[in-house]
CSV table of C-alpha atoms in Angstrom, one decimal:
chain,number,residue,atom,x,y,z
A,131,UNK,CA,-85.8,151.7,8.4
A,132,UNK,CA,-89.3,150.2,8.9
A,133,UNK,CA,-90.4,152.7,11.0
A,134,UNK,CA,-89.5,155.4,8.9
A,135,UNK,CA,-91.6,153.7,6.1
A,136,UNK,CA,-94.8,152.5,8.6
A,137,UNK,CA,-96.0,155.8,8.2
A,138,UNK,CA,-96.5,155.3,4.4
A,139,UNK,CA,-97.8,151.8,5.0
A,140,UNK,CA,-100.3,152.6,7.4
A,141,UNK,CA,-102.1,155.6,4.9
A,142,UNK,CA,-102.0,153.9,2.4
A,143,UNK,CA,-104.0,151.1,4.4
A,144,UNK,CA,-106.4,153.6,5.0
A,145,UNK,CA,-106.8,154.6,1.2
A,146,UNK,CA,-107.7,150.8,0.5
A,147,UNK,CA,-110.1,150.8,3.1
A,148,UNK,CA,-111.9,153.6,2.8
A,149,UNK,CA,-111.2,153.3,-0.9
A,150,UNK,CA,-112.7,150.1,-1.2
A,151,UNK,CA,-115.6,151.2,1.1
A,152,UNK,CA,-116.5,154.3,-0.9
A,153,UNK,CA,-116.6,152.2,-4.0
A,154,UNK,CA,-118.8,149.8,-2.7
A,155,UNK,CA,-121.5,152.5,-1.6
A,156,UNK,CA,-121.3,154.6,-4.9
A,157,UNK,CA,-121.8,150.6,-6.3
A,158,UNK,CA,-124.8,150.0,-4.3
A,159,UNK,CA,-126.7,153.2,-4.6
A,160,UNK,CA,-126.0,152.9,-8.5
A,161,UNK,CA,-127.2,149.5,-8.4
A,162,UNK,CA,-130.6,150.7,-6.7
A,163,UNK,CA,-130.8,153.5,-8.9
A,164,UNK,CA,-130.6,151.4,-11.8
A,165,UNK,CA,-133.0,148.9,-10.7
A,166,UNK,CA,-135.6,151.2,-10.1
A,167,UNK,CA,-135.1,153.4,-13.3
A,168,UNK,CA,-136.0,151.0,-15.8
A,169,UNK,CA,-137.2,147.2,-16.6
A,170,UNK,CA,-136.3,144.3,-17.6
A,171,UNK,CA,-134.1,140.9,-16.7
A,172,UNK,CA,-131.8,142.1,-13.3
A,173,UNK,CA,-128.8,141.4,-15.1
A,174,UNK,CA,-129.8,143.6,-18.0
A,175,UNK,CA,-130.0,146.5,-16.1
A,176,UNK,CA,-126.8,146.4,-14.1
A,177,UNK,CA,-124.9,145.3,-16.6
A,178,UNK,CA,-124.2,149.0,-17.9
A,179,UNK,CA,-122.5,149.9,-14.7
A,180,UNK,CA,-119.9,147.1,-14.8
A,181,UNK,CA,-119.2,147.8,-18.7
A,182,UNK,CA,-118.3,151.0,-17.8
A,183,UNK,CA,-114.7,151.9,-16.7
A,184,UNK,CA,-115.8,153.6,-13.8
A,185,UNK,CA,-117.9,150.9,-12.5
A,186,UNK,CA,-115.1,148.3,-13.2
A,187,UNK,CA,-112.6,150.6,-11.1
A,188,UNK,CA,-115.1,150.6,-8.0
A,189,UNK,CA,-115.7,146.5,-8.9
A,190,UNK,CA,-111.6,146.2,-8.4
A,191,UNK,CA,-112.0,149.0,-5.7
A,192,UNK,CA,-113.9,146.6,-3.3
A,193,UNK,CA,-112.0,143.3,-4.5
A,194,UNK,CA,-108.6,144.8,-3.5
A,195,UNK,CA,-110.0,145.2,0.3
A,196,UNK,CA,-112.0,142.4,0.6
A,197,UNK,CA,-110.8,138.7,-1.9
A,198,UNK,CA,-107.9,140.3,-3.5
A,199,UNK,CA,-107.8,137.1,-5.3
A,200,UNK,CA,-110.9,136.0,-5.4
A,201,UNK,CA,-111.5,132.2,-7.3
A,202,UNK,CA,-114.9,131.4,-9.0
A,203,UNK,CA,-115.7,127.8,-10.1
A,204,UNK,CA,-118.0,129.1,-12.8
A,205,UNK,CA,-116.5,129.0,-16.2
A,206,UNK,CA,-116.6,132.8,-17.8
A,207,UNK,CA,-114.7,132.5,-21.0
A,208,UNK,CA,-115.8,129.7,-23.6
A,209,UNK,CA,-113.8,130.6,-26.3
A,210,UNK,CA,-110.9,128.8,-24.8
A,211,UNK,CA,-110.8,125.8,-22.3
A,212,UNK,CA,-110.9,126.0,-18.5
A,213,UNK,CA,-112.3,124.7,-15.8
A,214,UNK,CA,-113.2,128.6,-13.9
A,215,UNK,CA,-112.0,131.6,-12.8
A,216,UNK,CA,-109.8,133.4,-10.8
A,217,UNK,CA,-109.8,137.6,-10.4
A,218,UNK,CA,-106.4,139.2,-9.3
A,219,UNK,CA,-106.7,142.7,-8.6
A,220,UNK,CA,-103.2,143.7,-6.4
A,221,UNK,CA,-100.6,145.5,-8.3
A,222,UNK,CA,-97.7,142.9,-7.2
A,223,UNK,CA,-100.5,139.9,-7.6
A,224,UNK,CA,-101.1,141.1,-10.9
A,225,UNK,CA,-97.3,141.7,-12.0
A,226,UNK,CA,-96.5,138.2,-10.2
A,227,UNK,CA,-98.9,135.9,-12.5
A,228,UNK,CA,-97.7,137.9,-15.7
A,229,UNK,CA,-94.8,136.9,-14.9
A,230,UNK,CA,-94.5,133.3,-13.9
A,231,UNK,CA,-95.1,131.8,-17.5
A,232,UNK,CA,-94.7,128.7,-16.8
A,233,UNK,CA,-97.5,128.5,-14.8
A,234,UNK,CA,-100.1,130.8,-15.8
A,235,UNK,CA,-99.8,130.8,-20.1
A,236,UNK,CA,-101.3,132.7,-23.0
A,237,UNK,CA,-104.1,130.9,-24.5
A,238,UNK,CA,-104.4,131.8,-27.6
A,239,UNK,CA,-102.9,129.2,-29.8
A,240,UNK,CA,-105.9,127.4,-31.2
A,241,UNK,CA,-107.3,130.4,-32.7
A,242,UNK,CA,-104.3,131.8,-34.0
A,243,UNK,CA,-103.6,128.3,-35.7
A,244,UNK,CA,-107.2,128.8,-37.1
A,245,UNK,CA,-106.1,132.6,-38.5
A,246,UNK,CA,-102.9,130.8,-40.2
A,247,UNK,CA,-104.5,127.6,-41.4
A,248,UNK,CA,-102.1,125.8,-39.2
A,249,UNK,CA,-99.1,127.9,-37.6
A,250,UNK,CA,-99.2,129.7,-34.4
A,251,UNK,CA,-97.8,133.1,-33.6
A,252,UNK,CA,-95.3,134.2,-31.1
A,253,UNK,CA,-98.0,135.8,-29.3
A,254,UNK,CA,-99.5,132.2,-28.7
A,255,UNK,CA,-96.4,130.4,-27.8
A,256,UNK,CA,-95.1,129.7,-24.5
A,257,UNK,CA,-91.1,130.6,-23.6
A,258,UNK,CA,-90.1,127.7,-25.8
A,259,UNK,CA,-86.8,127.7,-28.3
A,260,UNK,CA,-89.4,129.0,-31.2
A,261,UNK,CA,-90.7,131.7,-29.3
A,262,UNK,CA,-87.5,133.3,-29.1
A,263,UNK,CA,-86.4,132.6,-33.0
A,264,UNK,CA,-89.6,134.1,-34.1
A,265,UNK,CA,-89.8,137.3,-31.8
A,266,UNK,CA,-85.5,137.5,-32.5
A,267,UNK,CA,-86.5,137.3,-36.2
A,268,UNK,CA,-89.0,140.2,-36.0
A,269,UNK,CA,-87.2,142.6,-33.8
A,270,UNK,CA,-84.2,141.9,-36.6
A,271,UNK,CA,-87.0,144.2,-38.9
A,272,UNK,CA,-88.9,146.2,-36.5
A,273,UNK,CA,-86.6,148.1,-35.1
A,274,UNK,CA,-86.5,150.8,-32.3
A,275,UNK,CA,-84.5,152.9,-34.2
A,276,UNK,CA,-87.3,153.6,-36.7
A,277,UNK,CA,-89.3,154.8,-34.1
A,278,UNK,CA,-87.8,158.8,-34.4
A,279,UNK,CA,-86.5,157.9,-37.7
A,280,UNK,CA,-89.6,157.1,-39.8
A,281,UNK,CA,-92.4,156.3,-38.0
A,282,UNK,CA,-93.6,159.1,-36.0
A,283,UNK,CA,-92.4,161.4,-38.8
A,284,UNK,CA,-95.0,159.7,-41.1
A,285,UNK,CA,-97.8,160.0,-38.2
A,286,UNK,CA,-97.4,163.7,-37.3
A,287,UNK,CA,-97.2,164.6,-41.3
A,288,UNK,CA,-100.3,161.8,-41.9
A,289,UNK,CA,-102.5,163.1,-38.4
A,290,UNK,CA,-101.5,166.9,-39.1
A,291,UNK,CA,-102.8,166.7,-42.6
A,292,UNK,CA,-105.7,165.3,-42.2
A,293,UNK,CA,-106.9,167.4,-38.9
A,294,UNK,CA,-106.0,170.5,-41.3
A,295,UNK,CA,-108.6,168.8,-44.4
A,296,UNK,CA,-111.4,168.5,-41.7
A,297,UNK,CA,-111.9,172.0,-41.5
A,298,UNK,CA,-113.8,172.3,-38.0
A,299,UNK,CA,-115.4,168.9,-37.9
A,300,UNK,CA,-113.4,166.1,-37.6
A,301,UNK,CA,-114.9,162.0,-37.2
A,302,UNK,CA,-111.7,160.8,-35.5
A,303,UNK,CA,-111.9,157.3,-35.8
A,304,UNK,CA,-113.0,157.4,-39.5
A,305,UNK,CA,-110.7,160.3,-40.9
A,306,UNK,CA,-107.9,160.6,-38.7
A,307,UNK,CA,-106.9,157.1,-36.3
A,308,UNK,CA,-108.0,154.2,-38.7
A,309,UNK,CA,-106.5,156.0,-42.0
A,310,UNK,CA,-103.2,156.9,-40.3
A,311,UNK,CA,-102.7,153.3,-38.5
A,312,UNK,CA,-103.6,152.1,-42.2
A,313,UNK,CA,-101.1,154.3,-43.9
A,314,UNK,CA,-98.4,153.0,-41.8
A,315,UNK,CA,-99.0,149.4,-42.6
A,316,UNK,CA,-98.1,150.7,-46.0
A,317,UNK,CA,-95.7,153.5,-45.5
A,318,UNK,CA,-93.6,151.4,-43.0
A,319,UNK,CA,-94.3,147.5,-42.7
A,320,UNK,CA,-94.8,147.4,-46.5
A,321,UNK,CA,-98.1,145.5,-46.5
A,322,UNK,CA,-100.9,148.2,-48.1
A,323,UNK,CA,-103.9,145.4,-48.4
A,324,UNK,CA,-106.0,145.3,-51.5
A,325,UNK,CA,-107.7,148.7,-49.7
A,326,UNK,CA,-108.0,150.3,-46.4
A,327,UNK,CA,-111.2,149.3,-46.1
A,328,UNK,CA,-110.1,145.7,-46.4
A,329,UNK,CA,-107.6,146.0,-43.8
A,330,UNK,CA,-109.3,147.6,-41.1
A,331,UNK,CA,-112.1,144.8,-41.5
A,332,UNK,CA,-109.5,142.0,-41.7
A,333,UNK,CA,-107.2,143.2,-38.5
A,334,UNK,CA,-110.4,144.6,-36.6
A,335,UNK,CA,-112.3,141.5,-37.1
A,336,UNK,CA,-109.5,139.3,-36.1
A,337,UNK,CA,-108.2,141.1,-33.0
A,338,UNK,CA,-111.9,140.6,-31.9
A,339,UNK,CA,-112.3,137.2,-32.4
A,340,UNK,CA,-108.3,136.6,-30.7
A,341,UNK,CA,-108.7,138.4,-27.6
A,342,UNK,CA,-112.3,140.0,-27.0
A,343,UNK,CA,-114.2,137.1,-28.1
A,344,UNK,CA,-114.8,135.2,-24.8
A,345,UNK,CA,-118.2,133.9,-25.3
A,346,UNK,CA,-117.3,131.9,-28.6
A,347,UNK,CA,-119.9,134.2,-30.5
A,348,UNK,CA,-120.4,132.0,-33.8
A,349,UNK,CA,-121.3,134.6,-36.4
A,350,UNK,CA,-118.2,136.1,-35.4
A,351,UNK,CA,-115.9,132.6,-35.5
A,352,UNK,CA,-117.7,132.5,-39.2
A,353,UNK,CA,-117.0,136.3,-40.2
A,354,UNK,CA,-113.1,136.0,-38.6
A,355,UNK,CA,-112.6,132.7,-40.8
A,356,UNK,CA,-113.3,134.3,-44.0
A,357,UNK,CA,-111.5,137.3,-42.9
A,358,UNK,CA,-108.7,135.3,-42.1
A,359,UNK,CA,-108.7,133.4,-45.6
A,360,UNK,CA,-109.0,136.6,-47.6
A,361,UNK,CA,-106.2,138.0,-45.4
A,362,UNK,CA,-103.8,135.2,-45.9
A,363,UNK,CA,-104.2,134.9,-49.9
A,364,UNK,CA,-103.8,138.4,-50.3
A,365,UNK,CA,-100.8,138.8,-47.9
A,366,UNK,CA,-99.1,135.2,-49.5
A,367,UNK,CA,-99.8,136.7,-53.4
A,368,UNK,CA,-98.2,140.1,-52.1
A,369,UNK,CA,-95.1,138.9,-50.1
A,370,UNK,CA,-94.5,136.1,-53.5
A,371,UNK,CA,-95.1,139.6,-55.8
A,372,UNK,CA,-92.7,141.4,-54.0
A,373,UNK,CA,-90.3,138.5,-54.0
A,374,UNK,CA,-90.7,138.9,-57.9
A,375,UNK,CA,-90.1,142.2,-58.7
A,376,UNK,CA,-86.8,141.8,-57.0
A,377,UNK,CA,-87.3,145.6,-55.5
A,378,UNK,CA,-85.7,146.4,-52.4
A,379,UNK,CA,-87.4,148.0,-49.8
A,380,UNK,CA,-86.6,149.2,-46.8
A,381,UNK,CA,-89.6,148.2,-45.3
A,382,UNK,CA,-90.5,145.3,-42.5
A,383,UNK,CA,-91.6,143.3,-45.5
A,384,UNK,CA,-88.4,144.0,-47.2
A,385,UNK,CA,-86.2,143.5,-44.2
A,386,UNK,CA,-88.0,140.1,-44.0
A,387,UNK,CA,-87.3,139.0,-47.5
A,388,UNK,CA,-83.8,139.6,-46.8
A,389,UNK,CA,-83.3,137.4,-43.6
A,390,UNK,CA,-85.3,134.6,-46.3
A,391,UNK,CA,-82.4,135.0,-48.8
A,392,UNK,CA,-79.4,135.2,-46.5
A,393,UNK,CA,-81.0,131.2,-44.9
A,394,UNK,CA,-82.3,132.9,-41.9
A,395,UNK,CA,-84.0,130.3,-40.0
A,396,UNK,CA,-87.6,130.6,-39.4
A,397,UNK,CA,-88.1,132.9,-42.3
A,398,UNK,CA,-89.8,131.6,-45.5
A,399,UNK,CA,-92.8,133.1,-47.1
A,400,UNK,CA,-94.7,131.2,-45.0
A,401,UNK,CA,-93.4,132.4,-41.5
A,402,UNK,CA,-93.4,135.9,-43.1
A,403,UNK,CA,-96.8,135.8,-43.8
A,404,UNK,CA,-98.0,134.1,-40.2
A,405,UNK,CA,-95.7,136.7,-38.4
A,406,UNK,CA,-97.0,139.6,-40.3
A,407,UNK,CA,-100.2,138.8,-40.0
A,408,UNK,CA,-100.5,138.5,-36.3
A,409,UNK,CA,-98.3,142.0,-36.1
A,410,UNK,CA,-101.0,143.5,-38.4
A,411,UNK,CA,-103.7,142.5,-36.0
A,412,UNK,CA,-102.1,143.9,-33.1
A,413,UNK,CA,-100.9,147.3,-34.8
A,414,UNK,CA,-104.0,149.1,-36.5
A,415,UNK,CA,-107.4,148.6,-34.3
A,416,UNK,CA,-105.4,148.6,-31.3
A,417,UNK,CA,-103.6,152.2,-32.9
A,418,UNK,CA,-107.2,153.4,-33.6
A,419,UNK,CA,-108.9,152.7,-30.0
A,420,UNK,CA,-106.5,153.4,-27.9
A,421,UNK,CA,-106.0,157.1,-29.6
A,422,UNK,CA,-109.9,157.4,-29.6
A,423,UNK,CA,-110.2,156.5,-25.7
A,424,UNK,CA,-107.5,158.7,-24.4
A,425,UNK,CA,-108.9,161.7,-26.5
A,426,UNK,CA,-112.7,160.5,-24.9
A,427,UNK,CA,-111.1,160.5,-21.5
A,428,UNK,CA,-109.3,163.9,-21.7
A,429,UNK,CA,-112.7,165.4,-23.4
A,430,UNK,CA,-114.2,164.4,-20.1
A,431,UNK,CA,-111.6,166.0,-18.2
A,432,UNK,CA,-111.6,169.4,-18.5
A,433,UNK,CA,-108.6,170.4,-16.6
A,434,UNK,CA,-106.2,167.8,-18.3
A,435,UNK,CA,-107.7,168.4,-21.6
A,436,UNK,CA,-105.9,171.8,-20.8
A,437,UNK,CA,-102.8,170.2,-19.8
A,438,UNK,CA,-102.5,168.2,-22.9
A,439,UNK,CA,-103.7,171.1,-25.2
A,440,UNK,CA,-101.4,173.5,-23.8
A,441,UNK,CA,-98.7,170.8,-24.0
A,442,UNK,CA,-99.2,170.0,-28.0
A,443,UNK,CA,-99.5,174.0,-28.8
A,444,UNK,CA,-96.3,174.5,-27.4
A,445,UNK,CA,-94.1,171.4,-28.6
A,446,UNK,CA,-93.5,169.8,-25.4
A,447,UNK,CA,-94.2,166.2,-26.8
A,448,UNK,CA,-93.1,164.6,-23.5
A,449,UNK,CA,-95.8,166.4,-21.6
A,450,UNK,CA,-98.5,165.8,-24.0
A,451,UNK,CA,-97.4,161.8,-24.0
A,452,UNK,CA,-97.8,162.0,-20.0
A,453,UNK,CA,-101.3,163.3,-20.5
A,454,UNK,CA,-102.1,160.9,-23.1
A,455,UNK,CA,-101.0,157.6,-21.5
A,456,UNK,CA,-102.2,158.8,-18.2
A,457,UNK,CA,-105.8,159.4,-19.6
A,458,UNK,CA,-105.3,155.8,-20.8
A,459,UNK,CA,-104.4,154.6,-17.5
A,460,UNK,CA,-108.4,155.7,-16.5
A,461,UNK,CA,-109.8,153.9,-20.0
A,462,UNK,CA,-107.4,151.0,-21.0
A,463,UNK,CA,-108.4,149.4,-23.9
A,464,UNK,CA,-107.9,145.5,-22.2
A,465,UNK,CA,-109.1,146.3,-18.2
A,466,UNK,CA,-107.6,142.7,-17.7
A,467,UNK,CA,-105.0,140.4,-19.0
A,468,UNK,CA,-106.3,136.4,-18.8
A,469,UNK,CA,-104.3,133.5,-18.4
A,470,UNK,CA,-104.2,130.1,-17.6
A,471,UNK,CA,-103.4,127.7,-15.2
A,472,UNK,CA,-101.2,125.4,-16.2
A,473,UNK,CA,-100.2,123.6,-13.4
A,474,UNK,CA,-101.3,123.6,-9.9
A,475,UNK,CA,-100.3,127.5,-8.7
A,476,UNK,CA,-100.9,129.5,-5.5
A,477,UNK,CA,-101.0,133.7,-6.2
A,478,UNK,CA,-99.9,135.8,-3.3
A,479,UNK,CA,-98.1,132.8,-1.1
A,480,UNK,CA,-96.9,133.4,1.9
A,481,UNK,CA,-99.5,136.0,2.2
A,482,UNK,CA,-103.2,136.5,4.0
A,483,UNK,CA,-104.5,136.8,0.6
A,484,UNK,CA,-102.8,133.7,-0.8
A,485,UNK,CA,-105.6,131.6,-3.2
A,486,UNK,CA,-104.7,128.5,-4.6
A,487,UNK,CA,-105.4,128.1,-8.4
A,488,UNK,CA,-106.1,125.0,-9.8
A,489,UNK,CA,-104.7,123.8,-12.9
A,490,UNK,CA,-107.0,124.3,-15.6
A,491,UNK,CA,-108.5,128.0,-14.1
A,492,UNK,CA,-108.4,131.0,-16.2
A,493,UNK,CA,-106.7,134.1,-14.3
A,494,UNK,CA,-107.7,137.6,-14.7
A,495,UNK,CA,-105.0,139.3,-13.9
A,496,UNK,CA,-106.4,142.9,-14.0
A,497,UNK,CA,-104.0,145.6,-15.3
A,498,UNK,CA,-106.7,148.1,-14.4
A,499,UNK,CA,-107.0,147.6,-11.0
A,500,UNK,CA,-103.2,147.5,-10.8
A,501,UNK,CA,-103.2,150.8,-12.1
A,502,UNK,CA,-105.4,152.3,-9.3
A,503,UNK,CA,-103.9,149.9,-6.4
A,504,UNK,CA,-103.3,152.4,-3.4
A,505,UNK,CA,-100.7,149.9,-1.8
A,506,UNK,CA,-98.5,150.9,-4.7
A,507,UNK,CA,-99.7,154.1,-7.2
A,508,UNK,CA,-99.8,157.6,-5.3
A,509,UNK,CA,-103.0,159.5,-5.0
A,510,UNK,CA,-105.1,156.7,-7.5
A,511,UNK,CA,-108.0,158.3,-8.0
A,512,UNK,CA,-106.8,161.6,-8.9
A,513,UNK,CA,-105.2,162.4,-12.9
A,514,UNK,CA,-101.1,163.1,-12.4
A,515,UNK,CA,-98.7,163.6,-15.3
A,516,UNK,CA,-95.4,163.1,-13.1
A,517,UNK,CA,-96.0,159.2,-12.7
A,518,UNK,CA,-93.1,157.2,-14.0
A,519,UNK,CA,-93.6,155.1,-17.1
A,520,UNK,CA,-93.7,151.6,-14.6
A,521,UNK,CA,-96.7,152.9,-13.6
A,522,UNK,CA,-98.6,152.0,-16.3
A,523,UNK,CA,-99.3,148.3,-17.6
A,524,UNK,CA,-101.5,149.5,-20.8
A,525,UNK,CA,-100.1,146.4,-23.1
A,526,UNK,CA,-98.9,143.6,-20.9
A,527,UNK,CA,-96.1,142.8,-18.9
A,528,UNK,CA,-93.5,140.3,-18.5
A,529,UNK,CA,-92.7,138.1,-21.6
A,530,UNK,CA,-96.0,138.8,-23.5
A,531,UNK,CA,-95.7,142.5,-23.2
A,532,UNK,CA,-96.9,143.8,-26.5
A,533,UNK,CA,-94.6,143.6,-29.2
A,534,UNK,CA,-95.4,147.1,-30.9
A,535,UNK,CA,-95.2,148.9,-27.5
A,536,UNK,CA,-92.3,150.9,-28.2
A,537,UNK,CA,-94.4,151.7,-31.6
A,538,UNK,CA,-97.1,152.7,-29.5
A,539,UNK,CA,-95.4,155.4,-27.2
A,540,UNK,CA,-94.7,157.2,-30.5
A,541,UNK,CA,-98.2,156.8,-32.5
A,542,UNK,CA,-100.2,157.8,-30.1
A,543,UNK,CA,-99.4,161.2,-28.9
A,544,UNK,CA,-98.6,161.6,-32.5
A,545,UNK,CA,-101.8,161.0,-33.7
A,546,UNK,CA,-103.6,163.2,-31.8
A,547,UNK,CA,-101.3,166.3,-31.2
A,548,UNK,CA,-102.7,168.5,-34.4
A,549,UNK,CA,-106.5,167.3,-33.3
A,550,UNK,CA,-105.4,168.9,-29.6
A,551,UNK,CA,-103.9,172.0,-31.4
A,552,UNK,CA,-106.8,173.0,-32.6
A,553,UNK,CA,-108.4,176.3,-30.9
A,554,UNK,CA,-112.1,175.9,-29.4
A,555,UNK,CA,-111.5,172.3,-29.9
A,556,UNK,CA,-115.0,170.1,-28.1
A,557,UNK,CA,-117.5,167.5,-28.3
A,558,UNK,CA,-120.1,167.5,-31.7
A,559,UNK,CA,-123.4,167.9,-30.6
A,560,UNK,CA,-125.7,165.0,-29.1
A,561,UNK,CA,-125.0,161.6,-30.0
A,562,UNK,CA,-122.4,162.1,-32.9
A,563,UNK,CA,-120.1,163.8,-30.0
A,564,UNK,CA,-119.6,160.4,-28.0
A,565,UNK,CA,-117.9,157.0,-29.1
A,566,UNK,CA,-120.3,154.8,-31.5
A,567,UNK,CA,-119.1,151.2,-31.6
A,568,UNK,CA,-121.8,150.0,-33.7
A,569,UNK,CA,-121.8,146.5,-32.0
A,570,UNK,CA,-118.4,145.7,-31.8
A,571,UNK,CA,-115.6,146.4,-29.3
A,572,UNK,CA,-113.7,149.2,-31.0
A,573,UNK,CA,-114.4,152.9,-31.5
A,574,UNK,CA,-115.9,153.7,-34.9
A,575,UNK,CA,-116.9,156.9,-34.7
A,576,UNK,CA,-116.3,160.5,-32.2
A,577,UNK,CA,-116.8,163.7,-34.3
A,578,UNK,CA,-115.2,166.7,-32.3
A,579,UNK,CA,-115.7,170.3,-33.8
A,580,UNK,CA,-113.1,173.0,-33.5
A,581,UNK,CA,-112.3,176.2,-34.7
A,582,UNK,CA,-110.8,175.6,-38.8
């Protein structure tokens, strides 16, 4: 049987090498261009090309052939502890250290006990009795089911409506992807916030400072502790208003008042507010970007910007979700996953490419790259809608896999099918026709222009 296969092994040896090799000349001759275009501190200038996702796939591109798993001693991210760095970049490494829990943890605990004012969130926790109570508890009241049943229903009538309003010109981020993810933290977890406004601040600002913050910026640690103070008062005088009114609604919140008066363990108005809190975070700015980068790739991509279009005109939802997650598979909104050591740990044993990691070293376990590895994904480079689903690691994998991912399959495609309807649909002109992030991580404005 081996010899039937050592065909398949042997090319796609050749794709990493000569992948890996055409990455790092297209890297190099950027790098030159770069240095001689402008001025100004080395790192300054080449900085762009690593910030951008094509760069980082040619970065991965070379590490894959040459220190798959390649260990640093300098520390990268201060916003947690550690003692340095690791990079994994093969698909199997990747999937192997999200995996292995017990060795390589999530890190996020102190600052989600900051968020709280003293609790963590499942997201935080290791595989510990807790862990599964509070993620049990959750899935008891967001359940898969609502998925067909109310909320893509309320996105395609929210996205279609508003696309409709625009009449030609349409700022995605600011009146179709933040508004709808807002509307559904109303519609369908019960939790409005005192205004939209309000809530995209509090879960944007916080998302940031959880997961994107690695340098320990501290405007943003003040900003994200008075977001997080305003955000818990609000969300503890709601849930104790709701409580009061006696209404009963079939909402997440409602669901979760219910477990609190049938005993459930786990759920008081505290836990309610701690766990709904962290779900918020997770649900609308990631909703927002990850709509707004998939749209920005397909834009770029003329042919499957076809694909998709042709796909939404004519109803087949499955083919316009392939387009959509595969455009995402090109711009991921996390390019890497990071972990920690927490033990002595070896990546890859057994293997040429084994690395030892020492206890205490924060792992990049880099979806990205496991999304372009040529040892295991077909034809890479090029932009296929026939790829099955495992393909893709766009939120995780293994125990810390997002929570909202089944929630995500649905919103997405949603959100953006009436904007891909649209006849003559392209770019604004000049600047306001590419993503503005206004200093922070996240999309805040794209304006496309189409035919009303």
């Amino acid at each position: 049987m081996w010899l039937l296969n050592l065909p398949v092994v042997l090319w796609r040896r050749l794709l990493l090498l000569g992948q890996g090799i055409g990455a790092a000349l297209v890297l190099a001759g950027d790098a030159v261009a770069a240095l001689l275009r402008g001025s100004g501190p080395v790192g300054a200038r080449l900085a762009p090309l690593l910030a951008a996702p094509a760069g980082q796939r040619r970065v991965f591109a070379v590490l894959r052939l040459v220190q798959p798993n390649l260990r640093l001693g300098r520390v990268l991210v201060t916003a947690y502890a550690n003692s340095g760095t690791a990079i994994v970049t093969r698909r199997d490494d990747v999937i192997d250290v999200l995996s292995r829990d017990d060795e390589f943890g999530v890190v996020y605990g102190p600052r989600m006990t900051t968020i709280t004012d003293g609790e963590n969130f499942f997201l935080g926790m290791q595989d510990t009795p807790r862990y599964t109570r509070d993620v049990s508890n959750m899935r008891l009241v967001v359940r898969r089911e609502d998925v067909p049943e109310v909320v893509a229903p309320f996105v395609a009538r929210e996205a279609q409506d508003r696309v409709v309003a625009a009449k030609g010109r349409l700022d995605v981020p600011q009146a179709l992807t933040l508004p709808v993810a807002a509307g559904l933290l109303d519609r369908y977890f019960g939790t409005p916030g005192p205004s939209q406004a309000a809530m995209v601040d509090w879960t944007t600002t916080l998302f940031w400072y959880l997961f994107l913050d690695l340098q320990a910026d501290p405007a943003l640690d003040a900003r994200a502790k008075a977001a997080a103070a305003a955000f818990r008062d609000w969300l503890g005088a709601h849930i104790a208003a709701r409580k009061a009114s006696g209404e009963a609604r079939d909402d997440v919140l409602g669901r979760c008042l219910a477990l609190h008066a049938s005993g459930t363990p786990g759920m008081d108005d505290r836990a309610i507010r701690d766990n709904l809190i962290g779900l918020l975070i997770g649900e609308l700015p990631t909703t927002s970007a990850a709509a707004i980068l998939a749209l920005d790739e397909l834009l770029d991509r003329p042919a499957a910007l076809a694909g998709a279009r042709a796909a939404a005109r004519s109803g087949d939802d499955a083919a316009l979700a392939a387009h959509v997650f595969e455009a995402l598979r090109f711009r991921p909104l996390n390019p890497v996953i990071y972990r920690r050591a927490m033990r002595d740990a070896t990546v890859a044993p057994g293997t040429f490419r084994a690395r030892r990691i020492p206890e205490g070293t924060m792992v990049f376990a880099a979806n990205l790259s496991a999304m372009f590895d040529p040892l295991a994904v077909p034809q890479p480079g090029r932009f296929r809608t026939d790829r099955p689903w495992d393909t893709y690691m766009l939120w995780g994998h293994g125990l810390h896999l997002c929570f909202g991912a089944h929630l995500n399959r649905a919103t997405l495609p949603g959100l953006l099918k009436p904007v891909l309807t649209r006849p003559g649909l392209r770019r604004a002109e000049g600047a306001r026709g590419r993503i503005d992030t206004q200093g922070t991580p996240f999309p805040v404005h794209l304006e496309v222009v189409f035919e009303a």
